[in-house]
Amino acid sequence: MNGVLASEKLIKAREYENRKQKEIPQGQKPAFHVSAPIGWINDPNGFSLYKGEYHLFYQYHPYSTNWGPMHWGHSKTDDFIKWDQLPAAIAPDEEYDQQGCFSGSAVEHEGRHILMYTGVQDKVLEDGTKVSRQTQCIAAGDGYNYEKLSCNPVIQSWQLPEGSSAVDFRDPKIWKEGEVFYAVVGSRHEDNSGQIALFSSKDLKEWEFVSILERCNNQYGLMWECPDFFLLDGKYVLLTSPQEMRSEGLEFHNGNGTMYLIGNYDREQQDFSREGVGSIDYGLDFYAPQTVLTEDGRRVMIGWMQSWDNHMVPQGFEWSGMMTIPRELTIKNGRLCQNPVREIENYYQNPVTYKDIIADKPLELKGIRGRELDMTIDVEAGYYGCFRINLAHSEKYSTSICYDLSKNTLTFDRNYSGLKRDVIYQRSMYVKNQDGKIRIRILMDKYSVEVFVNDGEQAMTSIIHTPIESDRIVFGGEGNVKFHVTKNDVVVN
C-alpha cells in the first residue's frame, strides 16, 4: 500500500469490486463513458489534473445497484475518452464519516493529490435527540492510495454564519490561487433555501469562513448541492444542483435540477453578482456536474447521467450509473455552451455523409445506424411541421428526437425505448428560432443519448435501456424538410 495503511472497509471494497466486475458480461458497459465498476455510482467527485493525468472519483456503493454507504470510486484518463479503472479510493471508516464519504473535489499540491470531501456522522445529543452532522474532510495521496488527515474534520458547521444549517452542509469544491486554497460548499439558510459558502486556508488544515458567495432566497429550489466556481471567458460561473425545484416553463423542471449563474466576482468583498441564470442540461438524466481546468486551458465539465427520480437498472445488471461525456465549456451571448471534448475525434471510424436529403416520409440511410456514434444533422431553413429522428429503432423499440418548427421546441421521447416502469419519459426545451434551421449533434454510447443543439448552445442528456440489437436510425418529417447528416462510429478498443 506504499506506506498507507488501508482500513478493513476499504480493503473489503477493493477486493469485492476486483472480483465482481470480472463477472460483468463483455460488452455490456458503455465504450467511452465512465460507468460503475460494480454496484452503484452517482455524483462525480475530485475531477482533477494530477501528474499529467485526469482523475475522476464518484460516489460509490459497490455492494448493490442502489444508493448505500458512500465510498469514492476512482478512474483516470489522459484523453477523457479512454478510461482506466482504479481501486476504490476512500471508504467510510472514521467516526466523522461513518455514515458516508459524500461528494467533494481534488487538487494537486506539492506532489500530493488532495481530496476534499464531506463526512457524514450521526450523533446523539445530551437530550437524547438523534441528529446528522456534515463536515468537510481531507485525504492526501499518490493517485492510488489516500490517507485521511488526523486533524479531520477541517471545516465544521459552527464556522458558518448564524442561521445556517448544521445538517445540510456538503460537497466542497477546492481550488488554489497563489498560496491560498479556497473552497465553496453547499449550505442551507434558516429560510430553508440554498446558499453557497466560501472558505479559505493557507495550509489545508486551518480553514476560515470568507463569505456567503450566493444565496437562493427560495427562488430556485431549496438546498443547493455540488457547487463549482470558476473563471470562463472573462466571466465568473457558479454551477449548482438545486433540490426540490419547481418547473418554470421549459427552462427548469420539477425535482432535482442543475443551474448555472454567470456574473462578476468582487475579490475584495468576496461577493458574486449574477447577470444571467439558466439550466445546464435539459434532458431527463443529468445532475451534479463538476469541472476541471485542463493543461491547455480548457474548462471541461462532466456530470452524473442519471436522475434521483428516475432510477432505472435493467434486469440482470449488476452495475448502475454512468457519467456524461466530458464537455468543453464556453460562454456565448451570455449563455453557457458545451460540446463534447475534441479528443473524441481521435476515435472516429467509418465516416458517412449525406447532403440535401428530403425527409418528407420515414427513411433510413445506408451506413447510418448503430449505438456507439457521433452524428451531426443540419436542417435547412424552410416551412415544415416537424423533423424527427428515431434512434435505437426496431419493430418493437424506438427513441425519438423531434424538432417542432411551429413551437420552436425540441423534444426527447423514450416512451418506447423499453421502459418497464412508470417514470418520466419525455422532456422538451425551447430552441432558437432560425426559420427552421437547426443543428443537432447526437452522441450515443449503448444506453446513453447526449444531444447538443446549435453548436452546444443547449444540451439534453438522457439514458435508454433499449436492447443493443435495436440499432436502426430513421429520419422523417412533416413537409419537405431538407437536411444534411454526417455520422462517425466511435470505436474505443
Coordinates of C-alpha atoms in Angstrom, one line a residue:
M1 CA 0.0 0.0 0.0
N2 CA 3.0 2.3 -0.5
G3 CA 3.2 3.3 3.2
V4 CA -0.6 4.0 3.5
L5 CA -2.4 1.6 5.8
A6 CA -5.8 0.8 4.3
S7 CA -8.8 0.2 6.6
E8 CA -10.7 -3.0 6.7
K9 CA -13.7 -1.4 4.9
L10 CA -11.5 -0.1 2.1
I11 CA -9.7 -3.4 1.6
K12 CA -13.1 -5.2 1.6
A13 CA -14.5 -2.8 -1.0
R14 CA -11.4 -3.2 -3.2
E15 CA -11.4 -6.9 -3.1
Y16 CA -15.2 -7.0 -3.8
E17 CA -15.0 -4.7 -6.8
N18 CA -12.0 -6.5 -8.2
R19 CA -13.8 -9.8 -8.0
K20 CA -17.3 -8.8 -9.1
Q21 CA -16.5 -6.6 -12.0
K22 CA -14.9 -9.5 -13.8
E23 CA -18.3 -11.2 -13.8
I24 CA -20.0 -8.4 -15.9
P25 CA -20.6 -9.7 -19.4
Q26 CA -18.2 -8.5 -22.1
G27 CA -19.5 -5.5 -24.0
Q28 CA -22.4 -4.7 -21.6
K29 CA -20.9 -1.5 -20.4
P30 CA -20.6 1.8 -22.4
A31 CA -17.5 2.0 -24.6
F32 CA -16.3 5.6 -23.9
H33 CA -18.2 6.8 -20.8
V34 CA -17.2 6.2 -17.2
S35 CA -19.6 3.7 -15.6
A36 CA -19.9 1.9 -12.3
P37 CA -17.2 -0.8 -11.8
I38 CA -19.9 -2.7 -9.9
G39 CA -22.9 -1.7 -7.8
W40 CA -24.0 2.0 -7.7
I41 CA -22.3 5.3 -8.6
N42 CA -23.7 8.9 -8.6
D43 CA -22.1 12.4 -8.4
P44 CA -18.7 12.9 -10.0
N45 CA -16.1 13.9 -7.4
G46 CA -12.5 15.0 -7.5
F47 CA -12.4 15.8 -11.2
S48 CA -8.7 17.0 -11.3
L49 CA -5.4 17.0 -13.0
Y50 CA -2.7 15.2 -11.1
K51 CA 0.8 14.5 -12.5
G52 CA -0.3 14.9 -16.1
E53 CA -3.4 12.6 -15.9
Y54 CA -7.0 13.4 -15.3
H55 CA -8.6 11.7 -12.3
L56 CA -12.3 11.2 -11.7
F57 CA -13.8 9.9 -8.5
Y58 CA -17.5 9.4 -7.8
Q59 CA -20.0 8.5 -5.1
Y60 CA -19.9 4.7 -5.0
H61 CA -21.7 1.9 -3.2
P62 CA -20.1 -1.3 -4.6
Y63 CA -22.4 -3.8 -2.8
S64 CA -25.7 -3.2 -4.6
T65 CA -27.3 -1.3 -7.5
N66 CA -28.9 1.1 -5.0
W67 CA -27.5 4.0 -3.1
G68 CA -25.8 3.0 0.1
P69 CA -23.0 4.0 2.4
M70 CA -20.8 6.2 0.2
H71 CA -17.3 5.3 -0.8
W72 CA -15.3 7.0 -3.5
G73 CA -14.8 5.1 -6.7
H74 CA -11.8 6.0 -8.9
S75 CA -10.9 6.2 -12.6
K76 CA -8.3 8.1 -14.6
T77 CA -7.6 9.1 -18.2
D78 CA -5.1 11.0 -20.4
D79 CA -7.6 12.0 -23.1
F80 CA -11.2 12.0 -21.5
I81 CA -12.3 9.2 -23.8
K82 CA -10.4 6.0 -22.8
W83 CA -10.6 5.5 -19.0
D84 CA -8.7 3.2 -16.7
Q85 CA -10.4 1.7 -13.7
L86 CA -8.6 2.1 -10.4
P87 CA -9.4 0.6 -7.0
A88 CA -11.8 2.4 -4.6
A89 CA -10.0 5.4 -3.1
I90 CA -11.7 6.0 0.3
A91 CA -14.3 4.3 2.5
P92 CA -16.5 5.4 5.4
D93 CA -14.1 4.2 8.1
E94 CA -13.8 7.0 10.6
E95 CA -16.1 8.3 13.2
Y96 CA -16.6 11.6 11.4
D97 CA -17.6 9.9 8.1
Q98 CA -19.2 6.7 9.5
Q99 CA -22.5 7.4 7.5
G100 CA -20.6 8.1 4.3
C101 CA -17.9 9.9 2.4
F102 CA -20.1 12.3 0.5
S103 CA -19.2 14.4 -2.6
G104 CA -16.2 16.6 -2.9
S105 CA -13.3 17.6 -5.2
A106 CA -9.5 17.4 -5.6
V107 CA -6.4 19.5 -6.3
E108 CA -2.7 18.8 -6.7
H109 CA -0.3 20.3 -4.1
E110 CA 3.4 19.7 -3.6
G111 CA 3.3 16.4 -5.4
R112 CA 0.3 15.1 -3.5
H113 CA -3.2 14.5 -4.6
I114 CA -5.6 16.3 -2.1
L115 CA -9.1 15.0 -1.8
M116 CA -11.7 17.2 0.0
Y117 CA -15.0 15.6 0.8
T118 CA -18.0 15.7 3.1
G119 CA -18.0 13.3 6.1
V120 CA -21.4 12.4 7.5
Q121 CA -21.9 11.4 11.1
D122 CA -24.9 10.5 13.1
K123 CA -24.9 11.8 16.7
V124 CA -27.0 11.6 19.8
L125 CA -27.2 14.9 21.7
E126 CA -27.3 15.3 25.5
D127 CA -31.1 15.3 25.5
G128 CA -31.2 12.1 23.5
T129 CA -32.1 13.7 20.2
K130 CA -30.6 11.9 17.2
V131 CA -29.0 14.3 14.6
S132 CA -26.9 14.1 11.5
R133 CA -23.9 16.3 11.0
Q134 CA -22.0 17.0 7.8
T135 CA -18.4 18.3 7.9
Q136 CA -15.6 18.8 5.4
C137 CA -12.6 16.5 5.5
I138 CA -9.3 15.9 3.6
A139 CA -7.4 12.9 2.4
A140 CA -4.0 13.1 0.7
G141 CA -2.4 10.5 -1.6
D142 CA -0.4 9.5 -4.6
G143 CA -3.1 9.0 -7.2
Y144 CA -3.7 5.4 -6.0
N145 CA -3.7 5.3 -2.2
Y146 CA -5.0 8.0 0.1
E147 CA -4.7 8.8 3.8
K148 CA -7.2 10.9 5.8
L149 CA -5.7 13.8 7.8
S150 CA -5.5 13.3 11.5
C151 CA -7.0 16.8 12.0
N152 CA -10.2 16.0 10.2
P153 CA -12.8 17.4 10.0
V154 CA -11.1 20.6 8.8
I155 CA -14.4 22.6 8.4
Q156 CA -17.4 22.3 10.6
S157 CA -20.9 23.8 10.5
W158 CA -20.2 26.1 13.5
Q159 CA -18.0 28.1 11.2
L160 CA -21.0 29.1 9.1
P161 CA -22.9 32.3 9.8
E162 CA -25.6 32.2 12.4
G163 CA -28.8 30.8 11.0
S164 CA -27.1 28.2 8.7
S165 CA -28.0 24.5 8.8
A166 CA -25.7 22.1 10.6
V167 CA -27.3 19.2 8.7
D168 CA -27.2 20.4 5.1
F169 CA -23.5 21.4 4.6
R170 CA -21.8 19.5 1.9
D171 CA -20.0 19.0 -1.5
P172 CA -16.8 21.2 -1.2
K173 CA -15.1 22.3 -4.4
I174 CA -11.5 23.2 -3.7
W175 CA -9.0 25.2 -5.8
K176 CA -5.8 27.1 -5.3
E177 CA -4.9 30.7 -6.1
G178 CA -1.3 31.7 -5.4
E179 CA -0.6 30.4 -1.9
V180 CA -4.2 30.3 -0.8
F181 CA -6.7 27.4 -1.0
Y182 CA -10.4 28.2 -1.5
A183 CA -13.4 26.0 -1.3
V184 CA -17.1 26.6 -2.0
V185 CA -19.5 24.4 0.0
G186 CA -23.3 23.9 -0.4
S187 CA -25.3 25.0 2.6
R188 CA -28.8 25.8 3.7
H189 CA -30.0 29.1 5.2
E190 CA -32.6 29.2 8.0
D191 CA -35.2 30.2 5.5
N192 CA -34.8 26.6 4.2
S193 CA -33.2 27.7 0.9
G194 CA -29.7 27.1 -0.5
Q195 CA -26.6 29.2 -0.1
I196 CA -23.0 28.8 -1.2
A197 CA -20.4 29.4 1.5
L198 CA -16.8 30.4 0.6
F199 CA -13.8 29.3 2.8
S200 CA -10.1 29.8 2.6
S201 CA -6.9 28.2 4.0
K202 CA -3.1 28.5 3.7
D203 CA -2.2 25.0 4.8
L204 CA -5.3 22.8 4.2
K205 CA -5.7 22.2 7.9
E206 CA -6.9 25.5 9.3
W207 CA -9.9 27.0 7.3
E208 CA -11.7 30.3 7.8
F209 CA -15.1 31.4 6.6
V210 CA -14.9 34.1 4.0
S211 CA -18.4 34.9 2.8
I212 CA -21.7 33.7 1.5
L213 CA -20.9 33.8 -2.2
E214 CA -24.5 33.5 -3.4
R215 CA -28.0 32.7 -2.0
C216 CA -31.1 31.1 -3.4
N217 CA -33.6 33.2 -1.5
N218 CA -36.2 30.4 -2.3
Q219 CA -36.1 31.4 -5.9
Y220 CA -34.5 28.3 -7.5
G221 CA -35.3 25.2 -5.5
L222 CA -34.1 24.7 -1.9
M223 CA -30.8 23.2 -0.9
W224 CA -28.0 24.0 -3.5
E225 CA -25.8 20.9 -3.9
C226 CA -22.5 20.3 -5.7
P227 CA -21.3 23.9 -6.3
D228 CA -18.4 24.7 -8.7
F229 CA -17.0 28.2 -9.2
F230 CA -14.5 29.3 -11.9
L231 CA -13.5 32.0 -14.4
L232 CA -14.5 31.4 -18.0
D233 CA -14.2 33.8 -21.0
G234 CA -13.9 36.8 -18.8
K235 CA -16.9 36.0 -16.6
Y236 CA -17.3 34.0 -13.3
V237 CA -19.5 31.0 -13.4
L238 CA -21.2 29.3 -10.5
L239 CA -22.6 25.8 -11.1
T240 CA -25.0 24.2 -8.6
S241 CA -27.6 21.5 -8.4
P242 CA -30.7 22.7 -6.6
Q243 CA -33.0 20.2 -4.9
E244 CA -36.8 20.5 -4.9
M245 CA -37.1 22.7 -7.9
R246 CA -40.4 23.8 -9.4
S247 CA -41.0 24.0 -13.1
E248 CA -40.5 27.3 -14.9
G249 CA -41.8 26.9 -18.4
L250 CA -39.4 24.6 -20.2
E251 CA -36.3 26.2 -18.6
F252 CA -36.4 24.3 -15.2
H253 CA -38.2 21.1 -14.3
N254 CA -39.6 19.7 -11.1
G255 CA -37.3 17.9 -8.7
N256 CA -33.5 17.8 -8.7
G257 CA -32.2 20.2 -11.4
T258 CA -29.0 21.9 -12.4
M259 CA -28.3 25.6 -12.9
Y260 CA -25.5 28.0 -14.0
L261 CA -25.2 31.5 -12.8
I262 CA -22.9 33.9 -14.9
G263 CA -21.7 37.2 -13.4
N264 CA -18.9 39.1 -11.8
Y265 CA -16.8 38.5 -8.7
D266 CA -15.5 41.2 -6.4
R267 CA -12.4 39.7 -4.9
E268 CA -12.0 42.4 -2.2
Q269 CA -15.6 41.9 -1.0
Q270 CA -15.7 38.2 -1.9
D271 CA -19.1 38.9 -3.5
F272 CA -20.6 37.4 -6.6
S273 CA -23.2 39.3 -8.6
R274 CA -25.2 37.3 -11.0
E275 CA -26.0 38.6 -14.5
G276 CA -27.7 35.5 -16.0
V277 CA -29.2 32.2 -14.9
G278 CA -30.0 29.1 -17.0
S279 CA -30.4 25.4 -17.0
I280 CA -27.2 23.5 -17.6
D281 CA -28.9 20.5 -19.3
Y282 CA -32.5 20.0 -20.4
G283 CA -32.5 16.2 -20.5
L284 CA -34.0 13.5 -18.3
D285 CA -30.8 12.3 -16.7
F286 CA -28.2 14.9 -15.6
Y287 CA -27.1 16.0 -12.2
A288 CA -24.1 17.2 -10.1
P289 CA -21.7 18.4 -12.8
Q290 CA -18.1 19.2 -11.9
T291 CA -15.3 20.8 -13.9
V292 CA -11.5 20.7 -14.3
L293 CA -9.1 23.1 -15.9
T294 CA -7.0 21.2 -18.5
E295 CA -3.3 21.7 -19.1
D296 CA -4.1 23.5 -22.3
G297 CA -6.5 25.9 -20.7
R298 CA -9.9 24.4 -21.4
R299 CA -12.6 24.2 -18.8
V300 CA -14.1 20.7 -19.1
M301 CA -17.3 19.5 -17.3
I302 CA -18.6 16.1 -16.5
G303 CA -22.0 15.1 -14.9
W304 CA -23.8 12.2 -13.5
M305 CA -26.0 10.6 -16.2
Q306 CA -28.9 9.6 -14.0
S307 CA -31.8 11.1 -12.1
W308 CA -32.8 10.6 -8.5
D309 CA -36.4 10.4 -9.5
N310 CA -35.9 8.0 -12.4
H311 CA -33.6 5.4 -11.1
M312 CA -33.5 2.7 -13.7
V313 CA -31.5 -0.5 -13.8
P314 CA -32.2 -3.2 -16.4
Q315 CA -33.0 -6.6 -15.1
G316 CA -29.8 -8.7 -14.6
F317 CA -27.4 -5.7 -14.5
E318 CA -25.1 -5.6 -11.5
W319 CA -23.9 -2.1 -12.1
S320 CA -25.9 1.2 -12.1
G321 CA -24.8 4.7 -13.2
M322 CA -22.5 6.4 -15.7
M323 CA -21.1 9.8 -16.4
T324 CA -21.6 12.1 -19.3
I325 CA -19.0 12.7 -22.0
P326 CA -16.6 15.3 -20.7
R327 CA -17.6 18.6 -22.3
E328 CA -15.7 21.8 -23.2
L329 CA -17.4 24.9 -21.8
T330 CA -17.5 28.4 -23.3
I331 CA -19.7 31.4 -22.9
K332 CA -21.6 32.7 -26.0
N333 CA -24.1 35.5 -26.0
G334 CA -24.5 35.3 -22.2
R335 CA -25.2 31.5 -22.3
L336 CA -23.1 28.6 -21.0
C337 CA -22.3 26.5 -24.1
Q338 CA -21.0 22.9 -24.0
N339 CA -19.6 20.5 -26.6
P340 CA -18.0 17.0 -26.3
V341 CA -14.2 17.2 -25.8
R342 CA -12.4 17.4 -29.1
E343 CA -10.4 14.2 -28.3
I344 CA -13.4 12.1 -29.3
E345 CA -12.4 12.8 -32.9
N346 CA -9.4 10.6 -32.5
Y347 CA -11.7 7.6 -32.2
Y348 CA -13.8 8.2 -35.3
Q349 CA -14.2 5.4 -37.8
N350 CA -16.5 4.6 -40.7
P351 CA -17.5 8.2 -41.7
V352 CA -20.7 8.6 -43.7
T353 CA -22.0 11.8 -45.1
Y354 CA -25.2 12.7 -47.0
K355 CA -26.2 16.1 -48.4
D356 CA -29.5 17.5 -49.5
I357 CA -31.7 14.7 -48.2
I358 CA -35.5 15.4 -48.3
A359 CA -37.4 13.9 -45.3
D360 CA -41.0 14.0 -46.4
K361 CA -41.5 10.4 -45.2
P362 CA -39.7 8.0 -42.9
L363 CA -36.3 7.0 -44.4
E364 CA -33.1 5.2 -43.5
L365 CA -29.7 6.0 -45.0
K366 CA -27.2 3.3 -45.8
G367 CA -24.3 3.3 -43.3
I368 CA -26.2 5.3 -40.7
R369 CA -27.1 3.1 -37.8
G370 CA -25.5 1.9 -34.5
R371 CA -25.3 2.6 -30.8
E372 CA -21.8 4.0 -30.5
L373 CA -21.6 7.0 -32.7
D374 CA -21.3 10.8 -33.1
M375 CA -23.8 12.2 -35.6
T376 CA -24.5 15.8 -36.7
I377 CA -27.6 16.7 -38.6
D378 CA -28.0 20.2 -40.2
V379 CA -31.6 21.0 -41.1
E380 CA -32.0 23.8 -43.6
A381 CA -34.4 26.7 -43.1
G382 CA -37.8 26.2 -44.6
Y383 CA -41.5 25.7 -43.9
Y384 CA -42.4 22.3 -42.5
G385 CA -44.3 20.9 -39.5
C386 CA -41.6 18.9 -37.7
F387 CA -38.4 17.0 -38.2
R388 CA -37.9 13.7 -36.4
I389 CA -35.0 11.3 -35.7
N390 CA -35.8 7.8 -34.3
L391 CA -32.8 6.2 -32.6
A392 CA -32.2 2.7 -31.3
H393 CA -35.1 1.8 -33.6
S394 CA -36.5 -1.6 -34.4
E395 CA -40.0 -3.1 -34.9
K396 CA -40.5 -3.1 -31.1
Y397 CA -38.4 -0.2 -29.8
S398 CA -37.7 3.4 -30.7
T399 CA -36.5 6.7 -29.0
S400 CA -37.3 9.9 -30.8
I401 CA -36.0 13.4 -31.0
C402 CA -38.5 15.8 -32.6
Y403 CA -38.0 19.4 -33.6
D404 CA -41.3 21.3 -33.9
L405 CA -40.9 24.4 -36.0
S406 CA -44.2 25.9 -35.1
K407 CA -43.4 25.8 -31.4
N408 CA -39.6 26.2 -31.6
T409 CA -39.2 23.1 -29.3
L410 CA -37.0 20.1 -29.3
T411 CA -38.5 17.1 -27.6
F412 CA -36.8 13.9 -26.4
D413 CA -39.1 10.9 -26.0
R414 CA -38.1 7.5 -24.7
N415 CA -41.7 6.1 -24.1
Y416 CA -41.0 3.2 -26.5
S417 CA -37.4 2.6 -25.5
G418 CA -38.2 -0.5 -23.5
L419 CA -39.0 1.1 -20.1
K420 CA -40.9 -1.2 -17.7
R421 CA -41.6 1.4 -15.0
D422 CA -43.9 4.4 -14.9
V423 CA -41.1 7.0 -15.0
I424 CA -40.7 10.3 -16.7
Y425 CA -40.1 9.6 -20.4
Q426 CA -40.4 12.9 -22.2
R427 CA -38.9 16.4 -21.9
S428 CA -38.8 19.5 -24.2
M429 CA -36.8 22.7 -24.5
Y430 CA -37.2 25.9 -26.4
V431 CA -34.6 26.4 -29.1
K432 CA -33.5 29.5 -31.1
N433 CA -35.9 30.5 -33.9
Q434 CA -33.9 30.4 -37.1
D435 CA -36.8 29.9 -39.5
G436 CA -36.4 26.2 -39.3
K437 CA -32.6 26.0 -39.4
I438 CA -31.1 23.9 -36.6
R439 CA -28.0 21.8 -36.0
I440 CA -28.5 18.7 -33.8
R441 CA -25.5 16.7 -32.7
I442 CA -26.2 13.3 -31.2
L443 CA -23.7 11.2 -29.2
M444 CA -24.7 7.6 -28.4
D445 CA -22.9 5.1 -26.3
K446 CA -25.1 2.0 -25.9
Y447 CA -27.5 3.3 -23.3
S448 CA -26.9 7.0 -23.4
V449 CA -28.1 9.7 -25.7
E450 CA -26.5 13.2 -25.5
V451 CA -27.9 15.9 -27.7
F452 CA -26.1 19.2 -28.4
V453 CA -28.1 21.9 -30.3
N454 CA -26.7 24.7 -32.4
D455 CA -23.0 24.1 -31.6
G456 CA -23.6 23.5 -27.9
E457 CA -25.9 26.3 -27.0
Q458 CA -28.1 23.7 -25.3
A459 CA -27.7 20.1 -24.2
M460 CA -30.1 17.3 -23.4
T461 CA -28.8 14.2 -21.7
S462 CA -30.9 11.0 -21.2
I463 CA -30.4 7.3 -20.8
I464 CA -32.2 4.5 -22.6
H465 CA -32.1 0.8 -21.7
T466 CA -33.1 -0.5 -25.1
P467 CA -31.6 -3.8 -26.2
I468 CA -28.4 -3.3 -28.1
E469 CA -29.8 -5.1 -31.2
S470 CA -32.1 -2.2 -31.8
D471 CA -29.7 0.0 -33.7
R472 CA -31.5 1.5 -36.7
I473 CA -31.8 5.2 -37.2
V474 CA -34.9 6.6 -39.1
F475 CA -35.4 10.2 -40.3
G476 CA -38.7 11.7 -41.1
G477 CA -40.6 15.0 -41.3
E478 CA -44.0 16.7 -41.9
G479 CA -43.4 18.6 -45.1
N480 CA -40.3 18.9 -47.3
V481 CA -37.5 19.0 -44.7
K482 CA -34.1 19.3 -46.3
F483 CA -31.1 18.1 -44.1
H484 CA -27.5 17.0 -44.3
V485 CA -26.0 14.4 -42.0
T486 CA -22.6 13.2 -41.0
K487 CA -22.1 10.1 -38.9
N488 CA -18.9 8.7 -37.3
D489 CA -18.7 5.5 -35.3
V490 CA -16.8 6.0 -32.1
V491 CA -14.5 2.9 -31.6
V492 CA -12.5 2.5 -28.4
N493 CA -10.5 -0.7 -28.2

